[in-house]
PDB file of C-alpha atoms in Angstrom:
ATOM      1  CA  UNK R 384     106.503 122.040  88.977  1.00  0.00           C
ATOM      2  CA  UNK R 385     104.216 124.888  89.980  1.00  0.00           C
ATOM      3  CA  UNK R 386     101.663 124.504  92.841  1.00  0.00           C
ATOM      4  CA  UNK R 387      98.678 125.389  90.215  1.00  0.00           C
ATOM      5  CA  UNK R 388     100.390 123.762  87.557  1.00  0.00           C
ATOM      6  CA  UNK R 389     100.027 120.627  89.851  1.00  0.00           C
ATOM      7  CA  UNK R 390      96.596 121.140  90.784  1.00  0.00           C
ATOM      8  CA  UNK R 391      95.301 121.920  87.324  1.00  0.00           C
ATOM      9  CA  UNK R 392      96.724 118.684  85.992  1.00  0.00           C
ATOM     10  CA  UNK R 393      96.089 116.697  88.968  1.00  0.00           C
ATOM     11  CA  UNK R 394      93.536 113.721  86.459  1.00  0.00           C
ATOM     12  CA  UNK R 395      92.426 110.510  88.232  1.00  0.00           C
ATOM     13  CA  UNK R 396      94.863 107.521  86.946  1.00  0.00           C
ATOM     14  CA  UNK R 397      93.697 104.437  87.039  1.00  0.00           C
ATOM     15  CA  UNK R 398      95.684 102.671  84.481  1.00  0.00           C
ATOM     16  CA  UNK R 399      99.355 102.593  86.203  1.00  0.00           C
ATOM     17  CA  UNK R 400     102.129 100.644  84.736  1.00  0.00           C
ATOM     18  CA  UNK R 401     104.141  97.831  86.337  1.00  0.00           C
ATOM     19  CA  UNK R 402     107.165  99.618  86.605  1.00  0.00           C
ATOM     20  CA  UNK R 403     108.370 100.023  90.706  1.00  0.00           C
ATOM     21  CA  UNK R 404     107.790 103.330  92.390  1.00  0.00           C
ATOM     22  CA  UNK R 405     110.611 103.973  94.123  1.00  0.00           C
ATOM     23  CA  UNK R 406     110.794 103.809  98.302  1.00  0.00           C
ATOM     24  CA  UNK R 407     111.889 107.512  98.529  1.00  0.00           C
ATOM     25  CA  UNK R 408     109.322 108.685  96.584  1.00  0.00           C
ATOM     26  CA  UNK R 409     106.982 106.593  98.376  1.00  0.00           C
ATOM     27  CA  UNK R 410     108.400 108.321 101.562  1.00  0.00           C
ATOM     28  CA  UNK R 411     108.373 111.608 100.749  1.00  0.00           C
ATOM     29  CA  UNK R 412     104.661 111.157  99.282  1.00  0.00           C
ATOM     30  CA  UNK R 413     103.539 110.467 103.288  1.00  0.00           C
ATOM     31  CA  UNK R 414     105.650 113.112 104.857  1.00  0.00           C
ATOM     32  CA  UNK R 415     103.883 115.361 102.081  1.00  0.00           C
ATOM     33  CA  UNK R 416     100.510 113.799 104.007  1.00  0.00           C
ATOM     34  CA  UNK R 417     101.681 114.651 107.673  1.00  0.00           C
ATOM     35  CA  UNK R 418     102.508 118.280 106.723  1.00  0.00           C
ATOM     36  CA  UNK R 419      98.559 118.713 106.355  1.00  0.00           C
ATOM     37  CA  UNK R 420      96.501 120.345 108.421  1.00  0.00           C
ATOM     38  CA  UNK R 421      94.817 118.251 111.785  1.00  0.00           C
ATOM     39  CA  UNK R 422      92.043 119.094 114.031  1.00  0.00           C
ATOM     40  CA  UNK R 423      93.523 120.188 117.143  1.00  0.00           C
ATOM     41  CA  UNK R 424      96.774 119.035 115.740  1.00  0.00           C
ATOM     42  CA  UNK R 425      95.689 115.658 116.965  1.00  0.00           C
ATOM     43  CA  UNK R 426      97.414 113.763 114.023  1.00  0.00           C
ATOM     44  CA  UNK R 427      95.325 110.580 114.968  1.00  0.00           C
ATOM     45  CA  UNK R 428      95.896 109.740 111.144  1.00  0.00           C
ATOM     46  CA  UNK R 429      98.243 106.555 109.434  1.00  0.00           C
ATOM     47  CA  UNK R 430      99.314 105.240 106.534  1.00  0.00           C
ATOM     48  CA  UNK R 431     100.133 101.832 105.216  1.00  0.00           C
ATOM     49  CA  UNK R 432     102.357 101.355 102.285  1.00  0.00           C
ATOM     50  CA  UNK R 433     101.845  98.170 100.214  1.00  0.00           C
ATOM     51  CA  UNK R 434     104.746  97.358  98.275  1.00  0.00           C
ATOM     52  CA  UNK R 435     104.557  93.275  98.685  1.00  0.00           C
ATOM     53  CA  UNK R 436     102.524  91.525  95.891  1.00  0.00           C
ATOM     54  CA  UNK R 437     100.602  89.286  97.874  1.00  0.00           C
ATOM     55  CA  UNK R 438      99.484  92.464 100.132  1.00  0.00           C
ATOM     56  CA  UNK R 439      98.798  94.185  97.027  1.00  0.00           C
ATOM     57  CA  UNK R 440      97.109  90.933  95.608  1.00  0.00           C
ATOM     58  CA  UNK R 441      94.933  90.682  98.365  1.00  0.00           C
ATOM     59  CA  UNK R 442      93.254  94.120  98.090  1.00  0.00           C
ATOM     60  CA  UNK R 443      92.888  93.883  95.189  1.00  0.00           C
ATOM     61  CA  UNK R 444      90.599  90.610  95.273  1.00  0.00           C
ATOM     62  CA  UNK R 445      88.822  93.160  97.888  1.00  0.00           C
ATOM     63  CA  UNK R 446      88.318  95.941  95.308  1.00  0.00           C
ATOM     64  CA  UNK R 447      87.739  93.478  92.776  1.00  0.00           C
ATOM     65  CA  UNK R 448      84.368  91.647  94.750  1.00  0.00           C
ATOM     66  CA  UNK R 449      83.055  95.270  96.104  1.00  0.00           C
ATOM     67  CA  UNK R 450      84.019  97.281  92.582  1.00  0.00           C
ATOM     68  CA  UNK R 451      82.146  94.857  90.478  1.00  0.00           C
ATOM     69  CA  UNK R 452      78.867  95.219  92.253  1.00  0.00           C
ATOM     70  CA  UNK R 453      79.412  98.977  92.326  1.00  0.00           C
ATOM     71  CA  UNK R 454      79.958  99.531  88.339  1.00  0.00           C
ATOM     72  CA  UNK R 455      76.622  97.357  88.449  1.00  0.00           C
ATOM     73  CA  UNK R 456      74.599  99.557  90.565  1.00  0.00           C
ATOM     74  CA  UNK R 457      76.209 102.624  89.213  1.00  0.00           C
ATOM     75  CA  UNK R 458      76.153 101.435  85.123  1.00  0.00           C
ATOM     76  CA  UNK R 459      73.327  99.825  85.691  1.00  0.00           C
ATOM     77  CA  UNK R 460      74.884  95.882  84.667  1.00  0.00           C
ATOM     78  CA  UNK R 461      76.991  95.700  81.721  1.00  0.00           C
ATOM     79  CA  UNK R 462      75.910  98.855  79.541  1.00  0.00           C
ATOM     80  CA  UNK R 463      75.804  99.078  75.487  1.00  0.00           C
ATOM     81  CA  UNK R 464      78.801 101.456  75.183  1.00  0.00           C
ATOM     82  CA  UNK R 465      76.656 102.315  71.981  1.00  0.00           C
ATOM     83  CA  UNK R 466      73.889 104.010  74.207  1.00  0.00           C
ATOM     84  CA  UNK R 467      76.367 105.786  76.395  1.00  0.00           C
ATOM     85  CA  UNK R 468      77.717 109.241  76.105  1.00  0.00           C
ATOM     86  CA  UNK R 469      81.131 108.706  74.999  1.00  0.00           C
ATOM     87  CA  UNK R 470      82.742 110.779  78.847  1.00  0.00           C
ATOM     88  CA  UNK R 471      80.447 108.097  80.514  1.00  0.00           C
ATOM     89  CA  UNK R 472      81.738 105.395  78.302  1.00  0.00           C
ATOM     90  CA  UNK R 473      85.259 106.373  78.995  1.00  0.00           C
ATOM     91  CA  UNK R 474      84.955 106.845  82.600  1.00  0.00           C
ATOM     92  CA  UNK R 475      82.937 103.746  82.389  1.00  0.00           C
ATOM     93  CA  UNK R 476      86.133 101.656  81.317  1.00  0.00           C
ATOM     94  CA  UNK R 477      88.647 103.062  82.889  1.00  0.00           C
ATOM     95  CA  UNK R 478      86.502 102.384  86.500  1.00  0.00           C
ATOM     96  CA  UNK R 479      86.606  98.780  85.100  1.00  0.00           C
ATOM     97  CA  UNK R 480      89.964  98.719  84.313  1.00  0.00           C
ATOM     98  CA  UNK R 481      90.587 100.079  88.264  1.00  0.00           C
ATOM     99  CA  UNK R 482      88.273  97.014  89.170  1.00  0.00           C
ATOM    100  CA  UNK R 483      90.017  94.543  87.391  1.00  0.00           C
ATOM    101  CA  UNK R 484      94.015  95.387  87.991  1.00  0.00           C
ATOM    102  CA  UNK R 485      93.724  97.533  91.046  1.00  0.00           C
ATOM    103  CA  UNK R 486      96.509  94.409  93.077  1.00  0.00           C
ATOM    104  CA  UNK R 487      98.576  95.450  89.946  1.00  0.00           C
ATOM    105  CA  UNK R 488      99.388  98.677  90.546  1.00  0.00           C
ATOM    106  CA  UNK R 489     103.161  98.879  91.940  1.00  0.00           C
ATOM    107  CA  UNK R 490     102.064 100.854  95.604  1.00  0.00           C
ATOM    108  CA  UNK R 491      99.237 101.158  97.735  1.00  0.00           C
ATOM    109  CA  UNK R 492      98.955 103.610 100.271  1.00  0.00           C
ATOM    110  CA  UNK R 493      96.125 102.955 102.538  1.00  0.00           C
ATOM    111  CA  UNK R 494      94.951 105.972 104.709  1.00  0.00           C
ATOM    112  CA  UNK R 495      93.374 105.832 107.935  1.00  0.00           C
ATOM    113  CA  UNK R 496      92.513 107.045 111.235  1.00  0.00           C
ATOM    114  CA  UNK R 497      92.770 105.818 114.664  1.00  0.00           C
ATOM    115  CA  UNK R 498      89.547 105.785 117.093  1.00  0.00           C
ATOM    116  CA  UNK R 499      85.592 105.593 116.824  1.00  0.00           C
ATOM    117  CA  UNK R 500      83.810 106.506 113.782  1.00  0.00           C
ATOM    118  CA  UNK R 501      81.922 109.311 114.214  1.00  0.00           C
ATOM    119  CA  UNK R 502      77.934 109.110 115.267  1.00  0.00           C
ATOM    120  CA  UNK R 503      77.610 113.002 114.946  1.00  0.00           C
ATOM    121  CA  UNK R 504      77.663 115.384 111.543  1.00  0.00           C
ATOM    122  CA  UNK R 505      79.712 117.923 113.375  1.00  0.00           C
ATOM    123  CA  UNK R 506      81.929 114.866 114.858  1.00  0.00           C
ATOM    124  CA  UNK R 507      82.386 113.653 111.469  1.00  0.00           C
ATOM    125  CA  UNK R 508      83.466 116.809 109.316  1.00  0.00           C
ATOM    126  CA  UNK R 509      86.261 116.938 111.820  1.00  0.00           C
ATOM    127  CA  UNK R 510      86.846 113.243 111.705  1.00  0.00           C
ATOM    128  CA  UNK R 511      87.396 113.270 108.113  1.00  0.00           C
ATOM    129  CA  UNK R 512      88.913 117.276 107.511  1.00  0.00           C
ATOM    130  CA  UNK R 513      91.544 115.202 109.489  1.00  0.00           C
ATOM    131  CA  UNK R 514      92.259 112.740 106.870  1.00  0.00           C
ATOM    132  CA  UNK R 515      91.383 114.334 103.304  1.00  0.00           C
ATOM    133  CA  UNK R 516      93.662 117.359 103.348  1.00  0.00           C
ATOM    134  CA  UNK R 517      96.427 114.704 103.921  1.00  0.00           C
ATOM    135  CA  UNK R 518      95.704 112.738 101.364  1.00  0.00           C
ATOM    136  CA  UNK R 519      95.225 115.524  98.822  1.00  0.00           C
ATOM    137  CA  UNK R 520      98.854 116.414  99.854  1.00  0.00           C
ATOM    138  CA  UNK R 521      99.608 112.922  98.898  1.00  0.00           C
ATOM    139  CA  UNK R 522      98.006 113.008  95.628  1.00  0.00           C
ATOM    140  CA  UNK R 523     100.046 116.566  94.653  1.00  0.00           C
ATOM    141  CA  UNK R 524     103.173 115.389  95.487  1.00  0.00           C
ATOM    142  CA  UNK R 525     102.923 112.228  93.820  1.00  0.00           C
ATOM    143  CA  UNK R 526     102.276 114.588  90.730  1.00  0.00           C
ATOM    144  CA  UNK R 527     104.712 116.584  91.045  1.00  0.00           C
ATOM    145  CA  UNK R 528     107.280 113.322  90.600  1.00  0.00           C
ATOM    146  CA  UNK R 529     105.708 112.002  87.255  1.00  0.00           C
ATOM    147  CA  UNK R 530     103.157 109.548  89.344  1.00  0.00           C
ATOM    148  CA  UNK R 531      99.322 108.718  88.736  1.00  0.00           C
ATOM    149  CA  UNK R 532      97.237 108.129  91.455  1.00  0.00           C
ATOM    150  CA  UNK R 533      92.964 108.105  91.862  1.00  0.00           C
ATOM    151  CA  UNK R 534      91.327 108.359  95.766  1.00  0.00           C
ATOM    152  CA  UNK R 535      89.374 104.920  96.380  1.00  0.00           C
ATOM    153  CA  UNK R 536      87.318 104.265  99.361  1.00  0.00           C
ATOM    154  CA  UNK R 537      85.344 100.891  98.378  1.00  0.00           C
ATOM    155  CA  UNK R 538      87.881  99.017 100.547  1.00  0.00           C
ATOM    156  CA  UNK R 539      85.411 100.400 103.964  1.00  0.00           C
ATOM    157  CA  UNK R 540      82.577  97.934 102.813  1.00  0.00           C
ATOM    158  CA  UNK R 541      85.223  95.116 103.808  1.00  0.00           C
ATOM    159  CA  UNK R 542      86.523  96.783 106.625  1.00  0.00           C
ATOM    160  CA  UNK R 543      87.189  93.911 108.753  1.00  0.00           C
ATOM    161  CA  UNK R 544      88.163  91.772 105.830  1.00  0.00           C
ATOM    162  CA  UNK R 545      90.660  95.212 105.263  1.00  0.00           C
ATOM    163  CA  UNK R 546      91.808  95.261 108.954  1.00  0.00           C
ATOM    164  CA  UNK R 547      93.084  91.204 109.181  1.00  0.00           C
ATOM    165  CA  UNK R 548      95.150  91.646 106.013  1.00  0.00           C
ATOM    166  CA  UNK R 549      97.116  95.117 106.938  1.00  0.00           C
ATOM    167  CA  UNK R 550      97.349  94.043 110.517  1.00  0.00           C
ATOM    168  CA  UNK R 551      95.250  96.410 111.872  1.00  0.00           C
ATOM    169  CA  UNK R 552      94.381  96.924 115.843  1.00  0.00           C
ATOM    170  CA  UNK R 553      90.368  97.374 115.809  1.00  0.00           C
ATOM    171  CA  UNK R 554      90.797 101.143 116.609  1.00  0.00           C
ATOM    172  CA  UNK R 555      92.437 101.778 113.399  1.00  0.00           C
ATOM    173  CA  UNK R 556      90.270 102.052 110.647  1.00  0.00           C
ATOM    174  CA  UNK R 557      90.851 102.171 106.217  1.00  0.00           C
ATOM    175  CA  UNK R 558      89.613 105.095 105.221  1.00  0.00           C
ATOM    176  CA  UNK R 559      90.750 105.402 101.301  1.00  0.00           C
ATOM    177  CA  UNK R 560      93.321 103.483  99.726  1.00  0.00           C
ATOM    178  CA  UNK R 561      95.771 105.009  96.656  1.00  0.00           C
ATOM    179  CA  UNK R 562      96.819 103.304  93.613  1.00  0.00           C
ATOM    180  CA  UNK R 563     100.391 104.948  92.970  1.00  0.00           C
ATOM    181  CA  UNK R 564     102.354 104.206  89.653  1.00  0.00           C
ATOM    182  CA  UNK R 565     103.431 105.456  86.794  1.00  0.00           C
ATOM    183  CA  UNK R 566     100.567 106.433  84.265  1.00  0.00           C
ATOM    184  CA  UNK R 567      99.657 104.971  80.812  1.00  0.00           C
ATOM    185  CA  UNK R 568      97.257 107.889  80.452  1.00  0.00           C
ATOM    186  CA  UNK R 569      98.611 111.670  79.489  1.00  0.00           C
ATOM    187  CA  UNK R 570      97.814 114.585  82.491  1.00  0.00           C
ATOM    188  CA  UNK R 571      95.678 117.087  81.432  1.00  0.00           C
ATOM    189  CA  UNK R 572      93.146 119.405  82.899  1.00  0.00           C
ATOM    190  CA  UNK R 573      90.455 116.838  84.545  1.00  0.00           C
ATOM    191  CA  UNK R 574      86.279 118.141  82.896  1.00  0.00           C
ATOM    192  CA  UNK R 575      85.275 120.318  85.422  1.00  0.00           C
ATOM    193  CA  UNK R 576      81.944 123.101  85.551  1.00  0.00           C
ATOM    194  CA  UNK R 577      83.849 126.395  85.377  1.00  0.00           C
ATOM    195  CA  UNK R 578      83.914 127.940  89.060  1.00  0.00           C
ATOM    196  CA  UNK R 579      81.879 130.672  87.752  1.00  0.00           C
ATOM    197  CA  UNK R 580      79.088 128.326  87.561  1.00  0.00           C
ATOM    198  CA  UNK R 581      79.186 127.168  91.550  1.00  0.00           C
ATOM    199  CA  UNK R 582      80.576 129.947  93.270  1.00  0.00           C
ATOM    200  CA  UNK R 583      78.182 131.970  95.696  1.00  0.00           C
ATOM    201  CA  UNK R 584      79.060 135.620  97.032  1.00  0.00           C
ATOM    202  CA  UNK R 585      77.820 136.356 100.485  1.00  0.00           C
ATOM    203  CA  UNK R 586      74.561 134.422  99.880  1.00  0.00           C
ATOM    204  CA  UNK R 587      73.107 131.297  98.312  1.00  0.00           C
ATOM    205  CA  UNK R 588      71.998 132.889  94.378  1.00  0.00           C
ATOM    206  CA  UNK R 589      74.415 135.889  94.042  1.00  0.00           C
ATOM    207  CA  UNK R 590      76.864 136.104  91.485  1.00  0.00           C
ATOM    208  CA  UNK R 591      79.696 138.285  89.799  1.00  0.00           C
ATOM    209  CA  UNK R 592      80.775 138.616  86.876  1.00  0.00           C
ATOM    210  CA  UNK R 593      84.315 139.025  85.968  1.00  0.00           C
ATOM    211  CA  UNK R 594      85.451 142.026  85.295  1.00  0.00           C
TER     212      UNK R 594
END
């Protein structure tokens, strides 16, 4: 599959089937991660893959208590799919879905990083440009082998709760966790504002046409 072919497809899945991922995929998914780029090339990142069912089970209750009071907050309770614009309504569902079967999905890769959090803006855009690039590579190369996946991070509002189950030394800290299966869904180009519409050119307010 083509890079751009990869990216332009590249849809949040979060209904997965049952069906086993296979360990060598799983593999070369997190060597795809440590290929990213690292600040300093300090490579203070890690990743936990969740195969068992009971480790899988038990993040899931995890997502399951933090997700539901999120689609509250962010729905506002349990919305009238009659009053909602049909994308919210969709996206809506399929969040709920995630919510409610997120143990079921066949892997979990948990991504973190080892040491403080950050106190400082400046500290933190390194912190994290350490972590997301990885798991973006993680999310491409999954695609590229036929598998769904959709970047969660509700799991840091349990932290602790996160850090007993995995094992974790207190210096080692969740930062997103991936669903990884094979999708019910079909891949597609995700709704996005054309670039046109939120690119800049050498100052805030100036654009260009194409020619």
């Amino acid at each position: 599959m083509r890079l751009d072919e990869a990216i332009g497809t590249l849809r949040s899945m979060r209904r997965l089937k049952p069906d086993a991922v296979a360990e060598a995929d799983l593999r070369a998914i997190v060597e795809a991660a440590t290929r990213a780029p690292s600040g300093g090339n300090i490579q203070n990142w890690a990743f936990i893959v969740i195969t068992d069912a009971k480790q899988r089970r038990k993040m899931g209750e995890i997502y399951r208590e933090v997700g539901t009071d999120y689609l509250a907050q962010f729905f506002g309770g349990a919305p009238d799919p009659i009053s909602m614009e049909p994308q919210t309504h969709r996206l809506y569902e399929s969040s709920r879905h995630l919510v409610e079967h997120f143990g079921e999905a066949p892997a979990l890769i948990a991504a973190c990083m080892r040491g403080k959090f950050p106190s400082k803006p400046e500290s933190a855009a390194a912190f994290y440009g350490s972590i997301y690039p990885a798991v973006q590579n993680m999310l491409l190369a999954a695609r590229t082998r036929g598998l769904g996946t959709t970047l969660t991070t509700l799991h840091a509002h349990r932290q602790e709760a996160v850090q007993a189950i995995l094992g974790l030394p207190e210096s080692v800290h969740v930062i997103c966790v991936i669903p990884i299966g094979y999708p019910e869904g079909k891949w597609g180009a995700p709704r996005r504002r054309p670039a046109a519409d939120v690119t800049h050119w050498d100052r805030w307010g100036t654009r260009r046409t194409e020619s």
